[in-house]
Coordinates of C-alpha atoms in Angstrom, one line a residue:
M1 CA -7.7 52.4 -0.2
I2 CA -7.5 48.6 -0.2
I3 CA -4.2 46.7 -0.7
K4 CA -3.8 43.0 -1.2
T5 CA -0.5 41.8 0.4
N6 CA 1.2 39.6 3.0
V7 CA 1.7 41.1 6.4
L8 CA 4.7 40.6 8.7
S9 CA 4.2 42.4 12.0
P10 CA 6.1 42.4 15.4
I11 CA 4.4 41.4 18.6
S12 CA 7.4 41.3 21.0
P13 CA 11.2 40.9 20.8
H14 CA 10.6 37.2 20.5
E15 CA 7.4 36.9 18.5
A16 CA 6.0 38.2 15.1
E17 CA 2.9 37.4 13.1
F18 CA 2.9 36.5 9.4
R19 CA -0.4 36.6 7.5
K20 CA -0.5 35.7 3.8
N21 CA -2.9 37.0 1.2
V22 CA -4.8 39.6 3.3
F23 CA -6.5 42.8 2.4
I24 CA -5.5 46.0 4.3
T25 CA -8.1 48.7 4.2
I26 CA -6.8 52.2 4.9
N27 CA -9.3 55.1 5.6
Q28 CA -7.5 58.5 5.6
T29 CA -4.5 57.9 7.9
K30 CA -5.5 54.6 9.6
I31 CA -5.7 50.9 9.1
I32 CA -9.4 50.1 9.6
S33 CA -9.4 46.4 8.6
I34 CA -7.1 43.5 7.8
S35 CA -9.0 40.5 6.4
K36 CA -8.9 37.6 4.1
E37 CA -11.8 39.1 2.1
S38 CA -11.9 42.4 0.3
A39 CA -14.9 44.6 1.0
N40 CA -15.2 45.2 -2.8
G41 CA -13.5 44.3 -6.0
D42 CA -11.1 47.2 -6.3
F43 CA -7.7 46.9 -4.7
E44 CA -4.0 47.6 -5.2
D45 CA -2.3 44.3 -5.8
F46 CA 0.9 44.0 -3.7
S47 CA 0.6 40.3 -3.3
D48 CA 4.2 39.8 -4.4
C49 CA 5.3 41.9 -1.4
V50 CA 5.6 41.7 2.3
C51 CA 4.1 44.6 4.2
I52 CA 6.0 45.5 7.3
P53 CA 5.6 48.5 9.7
G54 CA 7.5 51.6 8.6
L55 CA 10.9 51.4 10.0
I56 CA 11.9 53.7 12.9
D57 CA 15.4 55.3 13.3
T58 CA 15.8 56.6 16.8
H59 CA 19.1 58.5 16.5
V60 CA 20.4 60.1 13.4
H61 CA 22.3 63.3 12.4
L62 CA 20.8 65.0 9.4
S63 CA 23.5 67.7 9.0
Q64 CA 26.2 65.0 8.8
F65 CA 24.5 63.1 5.9
Y66 CA 27.2 64.1 3.3
V67 CA 30.2 62.9 5.3
R68 CA 29.4 59.3 5.8
G69 CA 32.4 56.9 5.6
K70 CA 35.0 59.4 6.7
H71 CA 37.5 57.2 8.5
S72 CA 39.1 58.3 11.8
S73 CA 40.7 56.6 14.7
D74 CA 38.0 57.4 17.3
L75 CA 35.0 59.5 18.1
L76 CA 36.7 62.7 19.4
D77 CA 39.2 62.8 16.5
W78 CA 36.4 62.2 14.0
L79 CA 34.3 65.0 15.4
Q80 CA 37.2 67.5 15.1
K81 CA 38.5 66.3 11.8
Y82 CA 35.2 66.0 9.8
I83 CA 32.0 66.5 11.7
F84 CA 32.2 70.0 13.1
Q85 CA 33.3 71.4 9.8
A86 CA 30.5 69.6 8.0
E87 CA 27.9 70.9 10.4
L88 CA 29.2 74.5 9.9
K89 CA 28.0 74.3 6.2
S90 CA 24.4 74.1 7.4
K91 CA 24.7 77.7 8.5
D92 CA 23.9 78.5 4.9
E93 CA 20.1 78.2 4.3
S94 CA 20.3 76.9 0.8
Y95 CA 22.8 74.2 1.8
A96 CA 20.6 73.3 4.8
R97 CA 17.6 72.9 2.6
K98 CA 19.5 70.8 0.0
I99 CA 20.9 68.4 2.6
A100 CA 17.5 68.1 4.3
E101 CA 15.9 67.2 0.9
D102 CA 18.5 64.6 0.2
F103 CA 18.4 63.2 3.7
F104 CA 14.6 62.7 3.8
S105 CA 14.6 61.4 0.2
A106 CA 17.1 58.7 1.2
T107 CA 15.3 58.0 4.5
V108 CA 12.0 57.3 2.8
K109 CA 13.6 55.3 0.0
A110 CA 15.2 53.1 2.8
G111 CA 11.7 52.3 4.2
T112 CA 12.1 54.5 7.3
T113 CA 8.9 56.4 8.2
T114 CA 9.9 57.9 11.5
A115 CA 13.2 59.4 12.5
V116 CA 14.6 61.1 15.6
I117 CA 17.0 63.7 14.3
Y118 CA 19.8 66.1 15.3
T119 CA 20.5 69.0 13.1
A120 CA 23.5 71.3 13.2
P121 CA 23.5 73.9 16.0
F122 CA 21.9 76.6 13.8
K123 CA 18.3 77.7 14.1
Q124 CA 17.9 77.9 10.3
A125 CA 19.3 74.4 9.8
C126 CA 16.6 73.1 12.1
E127 CA 13.9 75.2 10.5
S128 CA 14.9 73.9 7.1
A129 CA 14.7 70.3 8.4
F130 CA 11.2 70.8 9.7
E131 CA 10.0 72.6 6.5
I132 CA 11.3 69.8 4.3
A133 CA 10.0 67.1 6.6
K134 CA 6.6 68.8 6.4
D135 CA 6.7 69.0 2.6
F136 CA 7.7 65.3 2.3
G137 CA 5.0 64.2 4.8
V138 CA 7.3 62.1 7.0
R139 CA 7.0 61.4 10.7
A140 CA 9.9 63.2 12.4
I141 CA 11.1 64.3 15.8
I142 CA 13.8 67.0 15.2
G143 CA 16.0 69.1 17.4
K144 CA 18.8 71.7 17.0
T145 CA 22.1 70.5 18.5
M146 CA 23.0 72.5 21.6
M147 CA 26.6 73.2 22.6
D148 CA 27.7 76.2 24.7
C149 CA 31.3 75.3 25.8
N150 CA 34.4 73.3 25.0
S151 CA 33.6 73.4 21.3
P152 CA 34.8 75.3 18.1
D153 CA 34.0 79.0 18.0
F154 CA 32.1 78.5 14.8
L155 CA 29.6 76.2 16.4
R156 CA 29.5 77.3 20.0
E157 CA 26.6 79.5 21.1
S158 CA 26.0 81.4 24.3
T159 CA 23.9 79.5 26.8
E160 CA 21.1 82.1 26.5
K161 CA 21.0 81.9 22.7
S162 CA 21.1 78.1 22.6
L163 CA 18.1 77.9 25.1
K164 CA 16.2 80.8 23.5
E165 CA 16.4 79.4 20.0
S166 CA 15.6 75.8 21.0
I167 CA 12.5 77.0 22.9
E168 CA 11.4 79.1 20.0
L169 CA 11.7 76.1 17.7
F170 CA 9.8 73.9 20.2
E171 CA 7.0 76.5 20.4
K172 CA 6.8 76.8 16.6
W173 CA 7.2 73.2 15.5
N174 CA 6.3 70.8 18.3
K175 CA 3.0 69.1 17.3
S176 CA 2.6 71.7 14.6
T177 CA 1.3 68.8 12.5
P178 CA 0.3 65.3 13.6
L179 CA 3.6 64.1 12.2
L180 CA 6.1 66.6 13.7
E181 CA 7.6 67.1 17.2
Y182 CA 10.6 68.8 18.7
V183 CA 13.4 67.2 20.7
F184 CA 15.8 69.2 22.9
S185 CA 19.3 68.1 21.8
P186 CA 22.2 68.9 24.1
R187 CA 25.0 67.2 22.1
F188 CA 26.8 65.5 25.1
A189 CA 28.0 66.6 28.5
P190 CA 31.5 67.8 27.4
V191 CA 30.1 70.6 25.3
C192 CA 27.2 71.6 27.5
S193 CA 27.4 73.8 30.6
S194 CA 25.6 72.9 33.8
K195 CA 23.3 75.9 33.3
L196 CA 22.3 74.6 29.8
M197 CA 21.6 71.1 30.9
K198 CA 19.6 72.1 34.0
S199 CA 17.6 74.6 31.9
V200 CA 16.8 71.9 29.3
G201 CA 15.8 69.4 31.9
E202 CA 13.5 71.8 33.7
F203 CA 11.8 73.1 30.5
A204 CA 11.4 69.6 29.1
R205 CA 9.9 68.3 32.3
K206 CA 7.4 71.2 32.5
N207 CA 6.4 70.9 28.9
N208 CA 6.5 67.1 28.4
A209 CA 9.2 67.5 25.7
Y210 CA 11.6 64.9 24.4
I211 CA 15.4 65.1 25.1
Q212 CA 18.1 63.3 23.2
T213 CA 21.8 63.2 23.9
H214 CA 24.9 60.9 23.8
L215 CA 26.1 58.8 26.7
S216 CA 29.3 56.6 27.2
E217 CA 30.1 56.1 23.6
N218 CA 33.9 56.1 23.9
P219 CA 36.4 55.7 26.7
D220 CA 38.2 59.0 26.0
E221 CA 34.8 60.8 26.1
I222 CA 34.1 59.3 29.5
K223 CA 37.5 60.4 30.8
L224 CA 36.8 63.9 29.5
V225 CA 33.5 64.0 31.3
K226 CA 35.2 62.9 34.5
K227 CA 37.7 65.7 34.1
L228 CA 35.0 68.3 33.5
F229 CA 32.6 67.1 36.1
P230 CA 34.8 65.6 38.9
Q231 CA 32.1 66.1 41.5
F232 CA 30.0 63.3 40.0
D233 CA 30.6 59.6 40.3
S234 CA 29.7 58.8 36.7
Y235 CA 28.8 60.2 33.3
T236 CA 25.2 59.0 33.8
E237 CA 25.1 60.8 37.2
V238 CA 26.0 64.0 35.4
Y239 CA 22.8 63.8 33.4
E240 CA 20.7 62.6 36.3
K241 CA 21.8 65.5 38.6
H242 CA 21.1 68.0 35.9
G243 CA 17.6 66.7 35.2
I244 CA 18.3 65.4 31.8
L245 CA 17.0 61.9 32.4
G246 CA 13.4 60.8 32.2
E247 CA 10.8 58.8 30.3
K248 CA 11.1 61.0 27.2
T249 CA 14.9 61.0 27.1
I250 CA 16.7 59.0 24.5
L251 CA 20.3 58.2 25.2
G252 CA 22.5 57.3 22.2
H253 CA 25.1 54.5 22.5
V254 CA 25.5 53.6 26.2
I255 CA 28.4 51.2 25.6
H256 CA 30.8 51.6 28.5
I257 CA 28.4 51.5 31.4
S258 CA 28.4 50.3 35.0
E259 CA 25.6 48.4 36.8
K260 CA 25.0 51.5 39.0
E261 CA 24.6 53.6 35.9
L262 CA 22.2 51.1 34.3
N263 CA 20.1 51.3 37.5
I264 CA 19.9 55.1 37.2
I265 CA 18.7 54.8 33.6
K266 CA 16.2 52.1 34.6
N267 CA 14.9 54.1 37.6
T268 CA 14.4 57.3 35.6
N269 CA 12.7 55.3 32.8
S270 CA 15.1 56.8 30.3
K271 CA 15.5 55.0 26.9
I272 CA 18.4 53.9 24.8
A273 CA 19.1 54.2 21.1
H274 CA 21.6 51.4 20.1
C275 CA 23.7 52.3 17.1
P276 CA 25.6 49.1 16.1
D277 CA 27.0 50.2 12.7
S278 CA 28.2 53.5 14.1
N279 CA 29.9 51.8 17.1
F280 CA 31.7 49.4 14.7
F281 CA 32.8 52.2 12.3
L282 CA 34.4 54.2 15.1
K283 CA 35.6 51.2 17.0
S284 CA 33.8 52.6 20.0
G285 CA 33.1 49.2 21.6
A286 CA 30.4 46.5 21.8
F287 CA 27.0 47.4 23.1
P288 CA 26.2 45.4 26.3
Y289 CA 22.9 44.2 24.9
E290 CA 22.3 41.2 27.2
R291 CA 23.0 43.2 30.3
I292 CA 20.7 46.0 29.2
K293 CA 18.0 43.5 28.2
N294 CA 18.2 41.9 31.6
T295 CA 17.6 45.2 33.3
G296 CA 14.4 45.8 31.4
I297 CA 15.5 49.2 30.1
E298 CA 13.6 50.0 26.9
M299 CA 15.8 50.4 23.8
A300 CA 15.6 50.5 20.0
L301 CA 17.9 50.6 17.0
A302 CA 19.3 53.6 15.2
S303 CA 21.5 54.3 12.2
D304 CA 23.5 57.2 13.7
V305 CA 24.5 58.5 10.4
A306 CA 27.2 59.8 9.7
A307 CA 29.2 57.5 12.0
G308 CA 26.7 55.0 10.8
T309 CA 27.5 54.4 7.2
S310 CA 23.9 53.9 5.9
L311 CA 20.4 55.1 6.6
S312 CA 19.2 51.6 6.0
M313 CA 17.6 50.1 9.1
F314 CA 18.0 46.7 7.4
N315 CA 21.8 47.2 7.6
V316 CA 21.4 48.3 11.2
M317 CA 19.4 45.1 12.0
K318 CA 22.1 43.0 10.5
M319 CA 24.9 44.8 12.3
F320 CA 22.9 44.4 15.6
N321 CA 23.6 40.7 15.5
Y322 CA 27.1 40.9 13.9
R323 CA 28.3 43.1 16.8
Q324 CA 27.2 40.8 19.6
D325 CA 30.1 38.5 20.3
N326 CA 28.5 36.3 23.0
Y327 CA 24.8 36.6 22.2
V328 CA 23.0 35.6 19.1
V329 CA 20.4 38.2 18.2
S330 CA 17.4 36.5 16.6
P331 CA 15.7 37.9 13.5
Q332 CA 12.6 38.6 15.6
E333 CA 14.6 40.7 18.1
A334 CA 16.3 42.8 15.4
F335 CA 12.9 43.3 13.6
Y336 CA 11.2 44.3 16.8
Y337 CA 13.8 46.9 17.8
A338 CA 13.6 48.5 14.3
T339 CA 9.8 48.8 14.5
L340 CA 7.6 48.4 17.5
G341 CA 10.5 48.8 19.9
G342 CA 11.3 52.1 18.3
A343 CA 7.7 53.2 18.6
K344 CA 7.7 52.1 22.3
I345 CA 10.7 54.2 23.4
L346 CA 9.0 57.2 21.7
G347 CA 5.7 56.5 23.6
K348 CA 4.0 55.9 20.2
D349 CA 3.5 52.1 20.3
N350 CA -0.3 52.8 20.4
I351 CA -0.2 54.4 17.0
I352 CA 2.8 53.1 15.0
G353 CA 5.3 50.3 15.0
S354 CA 3.2 47.4 13.9
V355 CA 0.6 46.6 11.2
E356 CA -2.6 46.5 13.3
I357 CA -6.2 47.7 13.0
G358 CA -6.6 51.2 14.5
K359 CA -3.0 52.2 14.0
E360 CA -1.6 54.8 11.6
A361 CA -0.8 53.4 8.2
D362 CA 2.9 53.8 8.3
L363 CA 3.9 50.9 6.0
T364 CA 6.8 49.6 4.0
F365 CA 6.3 47.1 1.1
L366 CA 9.2 44.9 -0.1
K367 CA 9.0 42.7 -3.1
I368 CA 10.0 39.2 -2.1
P369 CA 10.6 36.4 -4.7
D370 CA 8.5 33.3 -4.2
I371 CA 6.8 34.8 -1.1
A372 CA 4.1 32.2 -1.3
E373 CA 6.7 29.6 -0.3
K374 CA 8.1 31.5 2.7
N375 CA 7.2 30.9 6.3
K376 CA 7.6 33.4 9.0
D377 CA 11.1 32.3 10.2
T378 CA 12.7 32.2 6.7
L379 CA 11.2 35.6 5.8
L380 CA 12.4 37.2 9.0
S381 CA 15.9 35.8 8.5
E382 CA 16.0 37.0 4.9
L383 CA 14.9 40.5 6.0
L384 CA 17.6 40.6 8.6
Y385 CA 20.5 39.4 6.4
L386 CA 19.3 40.2 2.8
G387 CA 17.0 43.1 3.4
T388 CA 17.8 46.2 1.3
E389 CA 16.1 49.3 0.0
K390 CA 16.4 47.9 -3.5
K391 CA 13.5 45.6 -2.7
I392 CA 11.2 48.4 -1.6
K393 CA 8.1 48.8 -3.8
A394 CA 6.2 51.4 -1.8
V395 CA 6.3 53.4 1.5
F396 CA 3.3 54.9 3.3
V397 CA 3.2 57.4 6.1
A398 CA -0.2 58.1 7.7
G399 CA -1.9 56.5 4.7
K400 CA -0.1 58.5 2.1
T401 CA 2.5 57.2 -0.3
F402 CA 5.3 59.0 -2.2
P403 CA 4.5 58.8 -5.9
K404 CA 7.4 61.1 -6.9
F405 CA 9.9 58.5 -5.8
N406 CA 10.7 55.8 -8.3
F407 CA 11.4 52.9 -6.0
Q408 CA 13.9 50.5 -7.6
K409 CA 12.1 47.4 -8.5
Y410 CA 13.7 44.1 -7.5

C-alpha cells in the first residue's frame, strides 16, 4: 500500500519533523519507505491530511468507561461512590464484552492505537478485553486489577486466587499475538497485601512482565498508606521494598512526591504515566512536571478514563499544558509524550511512536484545512489546542485500517 500525505513525527520532547507531500509505502505491517516520489502510479490520496504516529494511552480503566463524568469530592470518595459498583458489573460476561467493544471502538476512533489497560478484578472481564482487542486488531497491554484487602467484599479476592488468575491470564495472553501483552495490575498499596505485592514483583521480575499501579495521587490516599504500612518511610518505599518497581513498571499519577521518592523511581528505572485530565477532575493536585523532567525519569501521557473524562489523547495533550501553573508545556512536548514518549516507557520506541522507515505502521490521519499553508509550529499548536477525533480520516495499526468505522469527516 502507498499513501500520499504529509507527515508530522516526533524526534524528542523539543523537536519534531514535518514533511509535506510524501509517499508512505507500507508492506504488510511495516513502513518500508517515505519518499517524495511514488514507486508506481497507484496510491491512496491523503494529501489533505497530516499523518501522525498512532497515539499511545499509557494508563486507562476499560471497566470504568461508562461512568465518566461522575462528580465527587476526591479520589477515595469517588471510588466508593461510583467506581467499585461500576466494576462489579463486569462480572457478567455479556456486559464485559459490550463495554470492551464500546471502549475499543471509542479508542480507535480517537486515534489511539496502543493502550495500557486495567480491567475490573474478574478473570472473565480481562478475558473479554483481550478477545475484543484481538478481534479489533488494536495494540494493547491489558491486566486484571488485583485487590485482596481493604476493599468491598464484591471485588476483593483471596491472595491466592488473585495471583493464580493473573498468572493464568499472563500465560494465555502475553505475546499471544504480536499486538497483545499482559500487565500485572495491583490497584494500589491500600488494597494489596504484602504477600500479593511481593509475589507480583517476584513473578514479573522472573518473567520480564509489565507491572502497573497507582502512586501518590491524593493526599488522603498517602495518609492511608502511611497508616497501613507504618514501617516504611514513604509510599514509594512500600513499592520498592515489595519488589514492585523496575524498568517495566508504570506508575500512574505521582503527584505528591518527595525528592527522595523521585530518586527511588529514577534509580529503579520505573516509569510514570501522567494523567492531567483525571488529576483536574478529581482535584488531586498538579503534576510536578518540571521536577520530574529534571530528574530524567521517563514519563508519558494517559487519559485515565474514567476519572479522565475522555479517551482523546488530544484532550490530554491540551490538559497537560493547562494544568501546569509555572511551566509552559510546548506543543512539541505534549505531542512527544502522547506518541514516542509513550512508546519509550513501554520499551517499544524501536517499533512504534514515530513515523519512520522500519517501524510498524501504527498511523493516525487527520484532515487539516489548508495544510499546504501550514508550517510545523502552527500545525503542532493546532493539534495541541484544536485536535479532535472529529478530524480523523483513518487509523492504521500494524498496517491494517478499520474499514467498518465511519470516521467523521471534517
